[in-house]
XYZ file of C-alpha atoms in Angstrom:
343
model
C 58.404 53.706 52.491
C 59.655 50.204 51.601
C 56.447 48.589 52.815
C 54.378 50.931 50.842
C 56.379 50.313 47.729
C 56.039 46.543 48.046
C 52.370 46.904 48.518
C 52.205 48.998 45.325
C 54.281 46.353 43.509
C 51.956 43.535 44.753
C 48.870 45.437 43.578
C 50.358 46.134 40.249
C 49.342 42.809 38.738
C 45.678 43.383 39.682
C 45.327 47.074 39.069
C 47.567 48.286 36.306
C 48.226 51.994 36.409
C 46.636 53.766 33.435
C 49.103 55.457 31.204
C 48.573 59.065 30.232
C 46.496 59.208 27.035
C 45.132 55.767 27.277
C 41.366 55.425 26.852
C 39.250 53.795 29.767
C 38.422 50.097 29.430
C 34.901 49.581 28.050
C 32.638 46.427 27.775
C 34.211 45.171 24.536
C 37.762 45.361 26.211
C 36.443 43.354 29.196
C 35.026 40.608 26.962
C 38.260 40.367 24.923
C 40.204 40.267 28.174
C 38.005 37.392 29.466
C 38.259 35.417 26.168
C 42.083 35.791 26.464
C 42.018 34.518 29.945
C 39.808 31.535 29.154
C 42.191 30.594 26.274
C 44.990 30.853 28.694
C 43.222 28.461 31.171
C 42.534 26.004 28.383
C 46.417 25.492 28.215
C 46.510 24.546 31.949
C 46.936 20.726 32.321
C 43.665 19.274 33.766
C 41.654 22.066 32.396
C 41.989 21.650 28.667
C 39.944 19.207 26.662
C 41.495 16.921 24.035
C 40.680 18.084 20.593
C 38.605 14.886 19.769
C 36.813 15.189 22.983
C 35.995 18.755 22.424
C 34.794 17.994 18.837
C 32.621 15.178 20.207
C 31.049 17.595 22.756
C 30.417 20.137 20.129
C 28.774 17.695 17.740
C 26.626 16.292 20.631
C 25.455 19.892 21.472
C 24.776 20.694 17.943
C 22.943 17.526 17.238
C 20.543 18.054 20.216
C 20.158 21.779 19.337
C 18.689 20.568 15.926
C 16.656 17.684 17.472
C 15.011 19.422 20.361
C 12.502 21.517 18.425
C 11.282 18.384 16.686
C 11.092 16.563 19.954
C 9.211 19.385 21.518
C 6.662 19.403 18.814
C 6.436 15.557 18.873
C 5.902 15.689 22.613
C 3.227 18.473 22.553
C 1.238 17.024 19.643
C 1.794 13.299 19.839
C 3.181 11.906 23.149
C 1.274 13.964 25.587
C -2.088 13.628 23.757
C -1.626 9.852 23.561
C -0.792 9.520 27.263
C -3.891 11.709 28.116
C -6.068 9.560 25.763
C -5.010 6.367 27.577
C -5.767 8.120 30.831
C -9.231 9.289 29.635
C -10.067 5.903 28.306
C -10.759 4.808 31.905
C -13.166 7.741 32.546
C -16.679 8.712 31.833
C -15.938 12.075 30.462
C -18.317 14.294 28.609
C -17.411 17.625 27.292
C -19.764 19.423 29.632
C -18.818 17.473 32.793
C -15.806 16.558 34.823
C -14.239 13.060 34.209
C -15.209 10.312 36.449
C -13.094 7.182 36.891
C -14.864 4.059 35.720
C -12.005 1.660 35.321
C -12.575 -0.897 32.405
C -16.196 -0.025 31.992
C -15.589 1.742 28.509
C -13.627 -1.324 27.279
C -16.425 -3.718 28.264
C -18.870 -1.358 26.478
C -16.923 -1.763 23.260
C -17.850 -5.490 23.074
C -21.508 -4.654 22.838
C -21.297 -1.678 20.685
C -22.396 -2.703 17.254
C -21.560 0.574 15.707
C -17.898 0.270 16.974
C -17.637 -3.401 15.833
C -18.876 -2.483 12.352
C -16.464 0.363 12.117
C -13.679 -1.876 13.248
C -14.601 -4.487 10.713
C -14.732 -1.852 7.956
C -11.314 -0.596 8.949
C -9.891 -4.127 8.653
C -11.511 -4.621 5.284
C -9.965 -1.289 4.199
C -6.559 -2.903 4.843
C -7.206 -4.989 1.668
C -5.997 -1.913 -0.197
C -2.494 -2.451 1.031
C -1.461 -5.547 -1.047
C -3.290 -4.214 -3.999
C -1.568 -0.787 -3.806
C 1.761 -2.329 -3.383
C 1.302 -4.465 -6.579
C 0.047 -1.512 -8.660
C 2.596 0.964 -7.446
C 5.467 -1.568 -8.008
C 4.202 -2.244 -11.494
C 4.037 1.544 -12.223
C 7.560 1.961 -10.976
C 8.966 -0.778 -13.167
C 7.101 0.695 -16.144
C 8.529 4.260 -15.760
C 12.029 3.073 -14.667
C 13.341 3.536 -18.226
C 14.859 6.444 -20.127
C 12.802 6.851 -23.164
C 11.207 9.868 -24.851
C 8.036 11.193 -22.985
C 8.693 9.070 -19.754
C 8.718 12.142 -17.566
C 5.266 12.981 -18.654
C 3.989 9.567 -17.424
C 5.732 9.820 -14.189
C 4.199 13.204 -13.600
C 0.698 11.845 -14.729
C 0.983 8.899 -12.192
C 1.940 11.245 -9.448
C -0.705 13.909 -10.114
C -3.537 12.314 -8.087
C -1.052 12.441 -5.002
C -0.883 16.337 -5.014
C -4.606 16.665 -5.740
C -6.506 17.982 -2.644
C -8.336 15.155 -0.913
C -11.556 16.957 -0.721
C -11.625 17.874 -4.494
C -10.783 14.303 -5.339
C -13.654 12.926 -3.256
C -16.062 15.518 -4.813
C -14.937 14.692 -8.286
C -15.222 10.913 -7.679
C -18.598 11.368 -6.060
C -19.892 12.846 -9.370
C -18.339 10.040 -11.373
C -19.942 7.419 -9.029
C -23.395 9.159 -9.130
C -26.425 7.063 -9.822
C -27.850 6.991 -12.546
C -26.328 10.003 -14.313
C -22.647 9.519 -13.399
C -20.051 8.874 -15.892
C -19.289 5.345 -14.749
C -22.901 4.516 -14.766
C -23.118 5.880 -18.278
C -20.508 3.561 -19.431
C -22.077 0.707 -17.547
C -25.628 1.218 -18.961
C -24.074 1.452 -22.529
C -23.385 -2.267 -22.419
C -26.078 -4.279 -24.275
C -26.897 -6.626 -21.654
C -27.198 -4.111 -18.649
C -30.738 -2.955 -17.566
C -30.060 -1.342 -14.147
C -27.509 1.204 -12.968
C -25.115 0.454 -10.134
C -25.593 2.319 -6.984
C -22.019 2.685 -6.070
C -22.267 5.149 -3.065
C -25.778 4.385 -1.852
C -25.556 0.590 -1.723
C -24.324 -0.984 1.545
C -22.533 -3.564 -0.568
C -20.730 -1.300 -3.053
C -20.080 1.934 -0.885
C -16.960 0.753 0.920
C -15.237 -0.891 -2.188
C -16.036 2.326 -4.130
C -14.272 4.393 -1.608
C -11.325 1.833 -1.342
C -10.935 2.069 -5.229
C -10.399 5.901 -4.887
C -7.980 5.387 -2.195
C -6.009 3.020 -4.494
C -6.147 5.544 -7.433
C -4.836 8.340 -5.213
C -2.084 6.356 -3.425
C -0.315 4.495 -6.386
C 1.656 7.505 -7.415
C 3.049 8.228 -3.954
C 4.280 4.600 -3.350
C 5.457 4.506 -6.980
C 8.043 7.173 -6.250
C 9.387 5.181 -3.181
C 9.710 2.038 -5.463
C 11.460 4.106 -8.139
C 13.925 5.324 -5.683
C 14.606 1.879 -4.608
C 15.036 0.700 -8.181
C 17.534 3.422 -8.975
C 19.485 2.238 -5.943
C 20.082 -1.300 -7.294
C 23.511 -1.665 -8.740
C 23.542 -2.174 -12.429
C 26.141 -4.822 -12.213
C 23.513 -7.254 -10.729
C 21.329 -6.853 -13.806
C 24.223 -7.216 -16.109
C 25.223 -10.389 -14.428
C 21.665 -11.858 -14.708
C 21.638 -11.027 -18.422
C 24.968 -12.780 -18.910
C 23.563 -15.778 -17.227
C 20.740 -15.899 -19.713
C 17.968 -14.795 -17.388
C 14.732 -13.613 -18.991
C 13.046 -10.212 -18.101
C 10.654 -12.049 -15.733
C 13.454 -13.996 -14.009
C 15.480 -10.729 -13.568
C 12.552 -9.079 -11.939
C 11.778 -11.879 -9.576
C 15.283 -13.028 -8.859
C 17.167 -9.703 -8.714
C 14.799 -6.660 -8.559
C 12.322 -7.691 -6.116
C 14.677 -9.117 -3.405
C 16.751 -5.896 -3.616
C 13.515 -3.981 -3.000
C 12.786 -5.637 0.283
C 13.497 -2.426 2.354
C 11.213 -0.471 0.047
C 8.525 -3.183 0.143
C 8.645 -3.269 3.973
C 8.290 0.485 4.230
C 5.455 0.675 1.781
C 3.604 -2.163 3.583
C 3.819 -0.631 6.950
C 2.892 2.986 6.055
C 0.173 1.977 3.578
C -1.337 -0.278 6.266
C -1.284 2.634 8.783
C -2.885 4.930 6.217
C -5.635 2.399 5.541
C -6.454 2.127 9.233
C -6.546 5.869 9.671
C -8.745 6.386 6.589
C -11.162 9.376 7.301
C -11.254 12.103 4.701
C -12.327 10.161 1.598
C -15.077 8.102 3.185
C -16.170 11.171 5.237
C -16.694 13.313 2.077
C -17.847 10.632 -0.340
C -20.360 8.730 1.791
C -20.432 10.220 5.232
C -20.069 6.648 6.670
C -23.334 5.546 4.940
C -25.481 3.882 3.986
C -26.421 2.493 7.450
C -22.659 2.748 8.613
C -21.536 0.364 5.840
C -18.447 2.568 4.919
C -17.952 4.113 8.403
C -14.286 3.582 9.431
C -13.075 3.482 13.032
C -11.509 7.009 12.875
C -14.935 8.295 11.699
C -16.584 6.554 14.575
C -14.070 8.117 16.991
C -14.844 11.490 15.412
C -18.535 10.954 15.747
C -18.347 9.990 19.472
C -15.969 12.982 20.382
C -17.284 15.747 18.255
C -21.082 14.954 17.766
C -21.928 13.128 20.951
C -19.154 14.893 23.168
C -18.403 11.547 24.745
C -14.612 12.174 25.118
C -13.847 9.265 27.444
C -15.607 6.657 25.166
C -13.861 8.120 22.059
C -10.538 7.933 23.812
C -11.217 4.266 24.505
C -11.827 3.708 20.865
C -8.618 5.589 19.962
C -6.493 3.343 22.290
C -8.028 0.298 20.506
C -6.933 1.830 17.113
C -3.520 2.433 18.406
C -3.132 -1.185 19.607
C -4.409 -2.558 16.276
C -2.100 -0.254 14.320
C 0.889 -1.302 16.370
C 0.066 -5.058 16.119
C -0.483 -4.954 12.374
C 2.638 -2.976 11.892
C 4.646 -5.479 13.847
C 3.156 -8.264 11.843
C 3.959 -6.529 8.618
C 7.559 -6.040 9.669
C 8.130 -9.543 10.605
C 6.529 -10.939 7.480
C 8.429 -8.482 5.063
C 11.788 -9.165 6.857
C 11.221 -12.821 6.243
C 11.335 -13.811 9.874
C 7.840 -14.936 10.344
C 5.685 -14.137 13.310
C 6.958 -15.620 16.584
């Protein structure tokens, strides 16, 4: 009897006897009991985390929980396609056949492809939009960076082309550039010394500059907002000190404003250069790359090879060249804008 009583006492800590009238334990009671046990174990030396350590772990997990969806999208739509494009650039791959490894044959073919070389030249010429758009957008930001009556209207007016759909913009400007009945040709022909209209979109000399002018018109408002944000971040004490020292408005702009805008200038130079190299929609709708490929950009050439000729491997090779050119020019922009020069 003594042994049996001892056994019941030893088992009492593991299986407590249910009292009369007590309801049976359900799932919620089990979870609450588990949480209480976990809290009790957290007080055991060696198992408990320091509060700062616990907070750091929680912040780490929370941060990655927010970042992982973005990283997943980036990997699926950017990193994996880029790796596949590099791999396909070493193959002869048509959409109807299986890829065949050819080594550097596609890269050697680029050196003899006059259409590719013309498109590459046009994309590099398109880069001339970058310095012009920086000057115009900075001038617009300086113009609207003042608190006067009606200034919000001008800010909205400058920004309106940015939110206008690209296709609608291209179609409207195609009518404006039309020859000889377009609005711009009408103004041109109204001059007393003009006898012939200008063929803006059908001339191999004027087609690309015409498209670039529309790119400039559409992008000024976007970069103006970036410069305007940079201007608002400049401490007013710097301008006050310059005025006390007797600096003119021009000296204040050159010696105070522009140096303080160096981060904004670097950002605009890089992203506007990348946008120029990736130009596709405006020239595609306005000229289709013509006449005689004079306004065809490198992205348009890649599109033609991939989706019209179904030459996926050769299009991937051109895409790799575009990637290398974009990375190289972005690096040069960063080095020049940071004032370090190109090593």
